[in-house]
């Protein structure tokens, strides 16, 4: 057997010296007239109650004898909005990329803002929220340390002391959200990417790539592509949903062009994906899972895996190192390249795409996150509720919760990143 070696990805430049500085403002900043939100077509509303009347919120299904839980009859405008932005870890490559997009949008908005770095510490982030509120910052945009954590989100809402809170990118699970803070649901917003939309974009990239390159992608020329799909946490509904949407879209494109559907490496596994047993979704997990796969599915056995996709870029990058140990995806123009797709648009994944080592990834559309946050701040400054603001940033809406117990959710459209 040939001696295998691992060709590591190029080292990322240390980010700690490249981050944007914290911004401070005077105690009484002058607020100029807010500019209109641009590029509103890049966002869509998903699952939230849309009030019919403003500023007084009307809920026709409500119990007429019930006492409202601190929901004001009139919306009070934030005459001097001051935005605090909470990042889960500024040294993280994903956060660095987001801040590259947020920075210009925030600077050009005319809205005073300050950034906080939780350094991946949940309790540090909670303390920073308290610090910001005590310092007079009255709108909070929060990227959670623990993605999907409703418990952490409710702790932050309690610490917010009645200030509107906009969760973005790493967000709580809206379906299980039940705030115990007493903060009205129309003062809470979630800005995220719909996993189905993310999966459809990834699946479209996969299908279109295979249609263009089926002859070379079909290594054993049997007319069908052997694949595996890696997810981080099988118990997180968003990841299996992303996988299903990607496979459905890819198979639909293949069928439209006369090709057979993708074939999963495990015929007895009807789920169509492999999950990290630890639920971390790390690069180490991606490497371990695929390295195990390649012990069975390889060139020597004439059944080499022909396509790999993942619900996150870290998983895909881990799979890349396993492929490179088998002399694939070296990006040298001569080695065999197994189509490899990630999701997230991280800096490391983008670099791998540029080097020809990965085929593509999906970006969560950082600029639209920033525009949606700023659009919500401007709407709140005009006395609107979050749900009304989100409806005006989008062309469509869906009534998710007639009780109004859930926050409004705004979904930004993901963007493909191709080689």
PDB file of C-alpha atoms in Angstrom, residues 77-238:
ATOM      1  CA  UNK A  77     -40.495  54.987  20.169  1.00  0.00           C
ATOM      2  CA  UNK A  78     -36.814  54.767  20.969  1.00  0.00           C
ATOM      3  CA  UNK A  79     -36.020  58.403  20.303  1.00  0.00           C
ATOM      4  CA  UNK A  80     -32.300  57.833  20.761  1.00  0.00           C
ATOM      5  CA  UNK A  81     -31.593  54.193  19.875  1.00  0.00           C
ATOM      6  CA  UNK A  82     -28.201  52.894  20.977  1.00  0.00           C
ATOM      7  CA  UNK A  83     -27.288  49.468  19.634  1.00  0.00           C
ATOM      8  CA  UNK A  84     -25.188  46.939  21.552  1.00  0.00           C
ATOM      9  CA  UNK A  85     -23.914  44.006  19.448  1.00  0.00           C
ATOM     10  CA  UNK A  86     -22.875  40.851  21.297  1.00  0.00           C
ATOM     11  CA  UNK A  87     -20.552  38.395  19.477  1.00  0.00           C
ATOM     12  CA  UNK A  88     -19.975  34.921  20.802  1.00  0.00           C
ATOM     13  CA  UNK A  89     -16.225  35.025  19.976  1.00  0.00           C
ATOM     14  CA  UNK A  90     -14.497  37.741  17.957  1.00  0.00           C
ATOM     15  CA  UNK A  91     -11.470  35.494  17.381  1.00  0.00           C
ATOM     16  CA  UNK A  92     -13.662  32.968  15.542  1.00  0.00           C
ATOM     17  CA  UNK A  93     -13.215  32.951  11.755  1.00  0.00           C
ATOM     18  CA  UNK A  94     -16.976  32.963  11.165  1.00  0.00           C
ATOM     19  CA  UNK A  95     -17.463  35.971  13.431  1.00  0.00           C
ATOM     20  CA  UNK A  96     -14.558  37.760  11.759  1.00  0.00           C
ATOM     21  CA  UNK A  97     -16.288  37.335   8.400  1.00  0.00           C
ATOM     22  CA  UNK A  98     -19.620  38.560   9.791  1.00  0.00           C
ATOM     23  CA  UNK A  99     -17.978  41.633  11.315  1.00  0.00           C
ATOM     24  CA  UNK A 100     -16.350  42.484   7.995  1.00  0.00           C
ATOM     25  CA  UNK A 101     -19.904  42.898   6.651  1.00  0.00           C
ATOM     26  CA  UNK A 102     -21.435  44.400   9.796  1.00  0.00           C
ATOM     27  CA  UNK A 103     -18.706  47.020  10.207  1.00  0.00           C
ATOM     28  CA  UNK A 104     -19.478  49.194   7.144  1.00  0.00           C
ATOM     29  CA  UNK A 105     -23.245  48.815   7.606  1.00  0.00           C
ATOM     30  CA  UNK A 106     -23.029  49.907  11.252  1.00  0.00           C
ATOM     31  CA  UNK A 107     -20.618  52.760  10.529  1.00  0.00           C
ATOM     32  CA  UNK A 108     -22.835  54.131   7.752  1.00  0.00           C
ATOM     33  CA  UNK A 109     -26.086  53.802   9.703  1.00  0.00           C
ATOM     34  CA  UNK A 110     -25.572  56.833  11.945  1.00  0.00           C
ATOM     35  CA  UNK A 111     -26.773  54.726  14.882  1.00  0.00           C
ATOM     36  CA  UNK A 112     -24.437  54.703  17.907  1.00  0.00           C
ATOM     37  CA  UNK A 113     -23.212  51.181  18.591  1.00  0.00           C
ATOM     38  CA  UNK A 114     -20.817  49.201  20.711  1.00  0.00           C
ATOM     39  CA  UNK A 115     -19.548  45.641  20.302  1.00  0.00           C
ATOM     40  CA  UNK A 116     -18.979  43.058  23.034  1.00  0.00           C
ATOM     41  CA  UNK A 117     -16.835  39.904  22.824  1.00  0.00           C
ATOM     42  CA  UNK A 118     -18.095  36.965  24.923  1.00  0.00           C
ATOM     43  CA  UNK A 119     -14.985  34.908  24.092  1.00  0.00           C
ATOM     44  CA  UNK A 120     -17.237  31.849  23.807  1.00  0.00           C
ATOM     45  CA  UNK A 121     -18.303  32.182  27.453  1.00  0.00           C
ATOM     46  CA  UNK A 122     -22.035  32.059  28.098  1.00  0.00           C
ATOM     47  CA  UNK A 123     -21.820  33.701  31.522  1.00  0.00           C
ATOM     48  CA  UNK A 124     -19.500  36.416  30.257  1.00  0.00           C
ATOM     49  CA  UNK A 125     -22.067  37.251  27.586  1.00  0.00           C
ATOM     50  CA  UNK A 126     -24.828  37.453  30.200  1.00  0.00           C
ATOM     51  CA  UNK A 127     -22.722  39.831  32.303  1.00  0.00           C
ATOM     52  CA  UNK A 128     -22.033  41.946  29.215  1.00  0.00           C
ATOM     53  CA  UNK A 129     -25.765  42.270  28.544  1.00  0.00           C
ATOM     54  CA  UNK A 130     -26.262  43.560  32.091  1.00  0.00           C
ATOM     55  CA  UNK A 131     -23.324  45.962  31.639  1.00  0.00           C
ATOM     56  CA  UNK A 132     -24.712  47.294  28.370  1.00  0.00           C
ATOM     57  CA  UNK A 133     -28.205  47.879  29.755  1.00  0.00           C
ATOM     58  CA  UNK A 134     -26.757  49.649  32.799  1.00  0.00           C
ATOM     59  CA  UNK A 135     -24.729  51.829  30.424  1.00  0.00           C
ATOM     60  CA  UNK A 136     -27.798  53.003  28.522  1.00  0.00           C
ATOM     61  CA  UNK A 137     -27.638  50.767  25.437  1.00  0.00           C
ATOM     62  CA  UNK A 138     -31.306  50.220  24.658  1.00  0.00           C
ATOM     63  CA  UNK A 139     -31.395  47.783  21.697  1.00  0.00           C
ATOM     64  CA  UNK A 140     -29.504  44.487  21.965  1.00  0.00           C
ATOM     65  CA  UNK A 141     -28.380  42.372  18.979  1.00  0.00           C
ATOM     66  CA  UNK A 142     -27.174  39.020  20.322  1.00  0.00           C
ATOM     67  CA  UNK A 143     -25.261  36.188  18.665  1.00  0.00           C
ATOM     68  CA  UNK A 144     -25.661  33.433  21.248  1.00  0.00           C
ATOM     69  CA  UNK A 145     -22.678  31.582  22.649  1.00  0.00           C
ATOM     70  CA  UNK A 146     -24.780  28.424  22.632  1.00  0.00           C
ATOM     71  CA  UNK A 147     -26.490  28.163  19.253  1.00  0.00           C
ATOM     72  CA  UNK A 148     -30.128  27.084  19.568  1.00  0.00           C
ATOM     73  CA  UNK A 149     -30.211  27.519  23.348  1.00  0.00           C
ATOM     74  CA  UNK A 150     -33.631  28.735  24.454  1.00  0.00           C
ATOM     75  CA  UNK A 151     -32.502  28.667  28.089  1.00  0.00           C
ATOM     76  CA  UNK A 152     -29.639  31.083  27.411  1.00  0.00           C
ATOM     77  CA  UNK A 153     -31.916  33.316  25.344  1.00  0.00           C
ATOM     78  CA  UNK A 154     -34.382  33.627  28.212  1.00  0.00           C
ATOM     79  CA  UNK A 155     -31.567  34.507  30.625  1.00  0.00           C
ATOM     80  CA  UNK A 156     -30.555  37.297  28.260  1.00  0.00           C
ATOM     81  CA  UNK A 157     -34.151  38.539  27.952  1.00  0.00           C
ATOM     82  CA  UNK A 158     -34.404  38.753  31.730  1.00  0.00           C
ATOM     83  CA  UNK A 159     -31.106  40.652  31.908  1.00  0.00           C
ATOM     84  CA  UNK A 160     -32.275  42.968  29.108  1.00  0.00           C
ATOM     85  CA  UNK A 161     -34.619  44.703  31.531  1.00  0.00           C
ATOM     86  CA  UNK A 162     -37.301  45.448  28.918  1.00  0.00           C
ATOM     87  CA  UNK A 163     -34.967  46.516  26.086  1.00  0.00           C
ATOM     88  CA  UNK A 164     -35.802  45.038  22.660  1.00  0.00           C
ATOM     89  CA  UNK A 165     -33.613  42.028  21.857  1.00  0.00           C
ATOM     90  CA  UNK A 166     -32.688  40.838  18.337  1.00  0.00           C
ATOM     91  CA  UNK A 167     -31.092  37.394  18.208  1.00  0.00           C
ATOM     92  CA  UNK A 168     -29.155  36.834  14.977  1.00  0.00           C
ATOM     93  CA  UNK A 169     -27.107  34.114  13.243  1.00  0.00           C
ATOM     94  CA  UNK A 170     -26.729  31.861  16.313  1.00  0.00           C
ATOM     95  CA  UNK A 171     -30.278  31.990  17.598  1.00  0.00           C
ATOM     96  CA  UNK A 172     -32.692  30.270  20.005  1.00  0.00           C
ATOM     97  CA  UNK A 173     -35.177  27.686  18.772  1.00  0.00           C
ATOM     98  CA  UNK A 174     -38.284  29.745  18.096  1.00  0.00           C
ATOM     99  CA  UNK A 175     -40.621  26.737  18.225  1.00  0.00           C
ATOM    100  CA  UNK A 176     -39.811  26.069  21.894  1.00  0.00           C
ATOM    101  CA  UNK A 177     -39.510  29.685  22.937  1.00  0.00           C
ATOM    102  CA  UNK A 178     -41.525  30.746  25.984  1.00  0.00           C
ATOM    103  CA  UNK A 179     -40.092  33.851  27.614  1.00  0.00           C
ATOM    104  CA  UNK A 180     -40.351  33.983  31.380  1.00  0.00           C
ATOM    105  CA  UNK A 181     -38.978  37.503  31.466  1.00  0.00           C
ATOM    106  CA  UNK A 182     -42.279  39.335  31.042  1.00  0.00           C
ATOM    107  CA  UNK A 183     -40.900  41.006  27.914  1.00  0.00           C
ATOM    108  CA  UNK A 184     -43.634  41.209  25.247  1.00  0.00           C
ATOM    109  CA  UNK A 185     -43.024  38.807  22.350  1.00  0.00           C
ATOM    110  CA  UNK A 186     -43.271  41.695  19.885  1.00  0.00           C
ATOM    111  CA  UNK A 187     -40.145  43.176  21.505  1.00  0.00           C
ATOM    112  CA  UNK A 188     -38.139  40.056  20.584  1.00  0.00           C
ATOM    113  CA  UNK A 189     -36.892  39.152  17.117  1.00  0.00           C
ATOM    114  CA  UNK A 190     -34.921  36.275  15.612  1.00  0.00           C
ATOM    115  CA  UNK A 191     -32.880  36.883  12.447  1.00  0.00           C
ATOM    116  CA  UNK A 192     -31.623  33.629  11.012  1.00  0.00           C
ATOM    117  CA  UNK A 193     -31.308  31.460   7.916  1.00  0.00           C
ATOM    118  CA  UNK A 194     -34.036  28.924   7.209  1.00  0.00           C
ATOM    119  CA  UNK A 195     -32.328  25.482   7.123  1.00  0.00           C
ATOM    120  CA  UNK A 196     -34.604  24.418   4.273  1.00  0.00           C
ATOM    121  CA  UNK A 197     -33.487  27.409   2.212  1.00  0.00           C
ATOM    122  CA  UNK A 198     -29.856  26.734   3.099  1.00  0.00           C
ATOM    123  CA  UNK A 199     -30.277  23.100   2.088  1.00  0.00           C
ATOM    124  CA  UNK A 200     -31.946  24.001  -1.205  1.00  0.00           C
ATOM    125  CA  UNK A 201     -29.054  26.282  -2.149  1.00  0.00           C
ATOM    126  CA  UNK A 202     -26.533  23.589  -1.258  1.00  0.00           C
ATOM    127  CA  UNK A 203     -28.560  20.942  -3.122  1.00  0.00           C
ATOM    128  CA  UNK A 204     -28.804  23.183  -6.172  1.00  0.00           C
ATOM    129  CA  UNK A 205     -25.017  23.536  -6.205  1.00  0.00           C
ATOM    130  CA  UNK A 206     -24.620  19.758  -5.905  1.00  0.00           C
ATOM    131  CA  UNK A 207     -27.141  18.963  -8.639  1.00  0.00           C
ATOM    132  CA  UNK A 208     -25.832  21.539 -11.077  1.00  0.00           C
ATOM    133  CA  UNK A 209     -22.227  20.470 -10.503  1.00  0.00           C
ATOM    134  CA  UNK A 210     -23.063  16.817 -11.150  1.00  0.00           C
ATOM    135  CA  UNK A 211     -25.027  17.603 -14.316  1.00  0.00           C
ATOM    136  CA  UNK A 212     -22.012  19.507 -15.662  1.00  0.00           C
ATOM    137  CA  UNK A 213     -19.448  16.930 -14.550  1.00  0.00           C
ATOM    138  CA  UNK A 214     -21.279  13.609 -14.308  1.00  0.00           C
ATOM    139  CA  UNK A 215     -18.831  11.753 -16.533  1.00  0.00           C
ATOM    140  CA  UNK A 216     -15.867  12.498 -14.277  1.00  0.00           C
ATOM    141  CA  UNK A 217     -17.788  12.406 -10.975  1.00  0.00           C
ATOM    142  CA  UNK A 218     -19.104   8.890 -11.697  1.00  0.00           C
ATOM    143  CA  UNK A 219     -15.786   7.185 -10.926  1.00  0.00           C
ATOM    144  CA  UNK A 220     -16.913   3.597 -11.574  1.00  0.00           C
ATOM    145  CA  UNK A 221     -19.150   4.597 -14.502  1.00  0.00           C
ATOM    146  CA  UNK A 222     -22.206   2.793 -13.108  1.00  0.00           C
ATOM    147  CA  UNK A 223     -24.550   5.709 -13.804  1.00  0.00           C
ATOM    148  CA  UNK A 224     -25.105   6.595 -10.132  1.00  0.00           C
ATOM    149  CA  UNK A 225     -23.235   8.758  -7.627  1.00  0.00           C
ATOM    150  CA  UNK A 226     -22.276   7.159  -4.293  1.00  0.00           C
ATOM    151  CA  UNK A 227     -22.435   9.808  -1.551  1.00  0.00           C
ATOM    152  CA  UNK A 228     -22.306  10.471   2.148  1.00  0.00           C
ATOM    153  CA  UNK A 229     -23.730  13.431   4.067  1.00  0.00           C
ATOM    154  CA  UNK A 230     -22.271  14.469   7.435  1.00  0.00           C
ATOM    155  CA  UNK A 231     -24.227  16.297  10.128  1.00  0.00           C
ATOM    156  CA  UNK A 232     -23.099  17.434  13.563  1.00  0.00           C
ATOM    157  CA  UNK A 233     -26.104  16.774  15.800  1.00  0.00           C
ATOM    158  CA  UNK A 234     -28.920  14.424  14.828  1.00  0.00           C
ATOM    159  CA  UNK A 235     -31.046  15.846  17.674  1.00  0.00           C
ATOM    160  CA  UNK A 236     -30.952  19.378  16.245  1.00  0.00           C
ATOM    161  CA  UNK A 237     -33.926  19.438  13.879  1.00  0.00           C
ATOM    162  CA  UNK A 238     -32.268  22.054  11.675  1.00  0.00           C
TER     163      UNK A 238
END
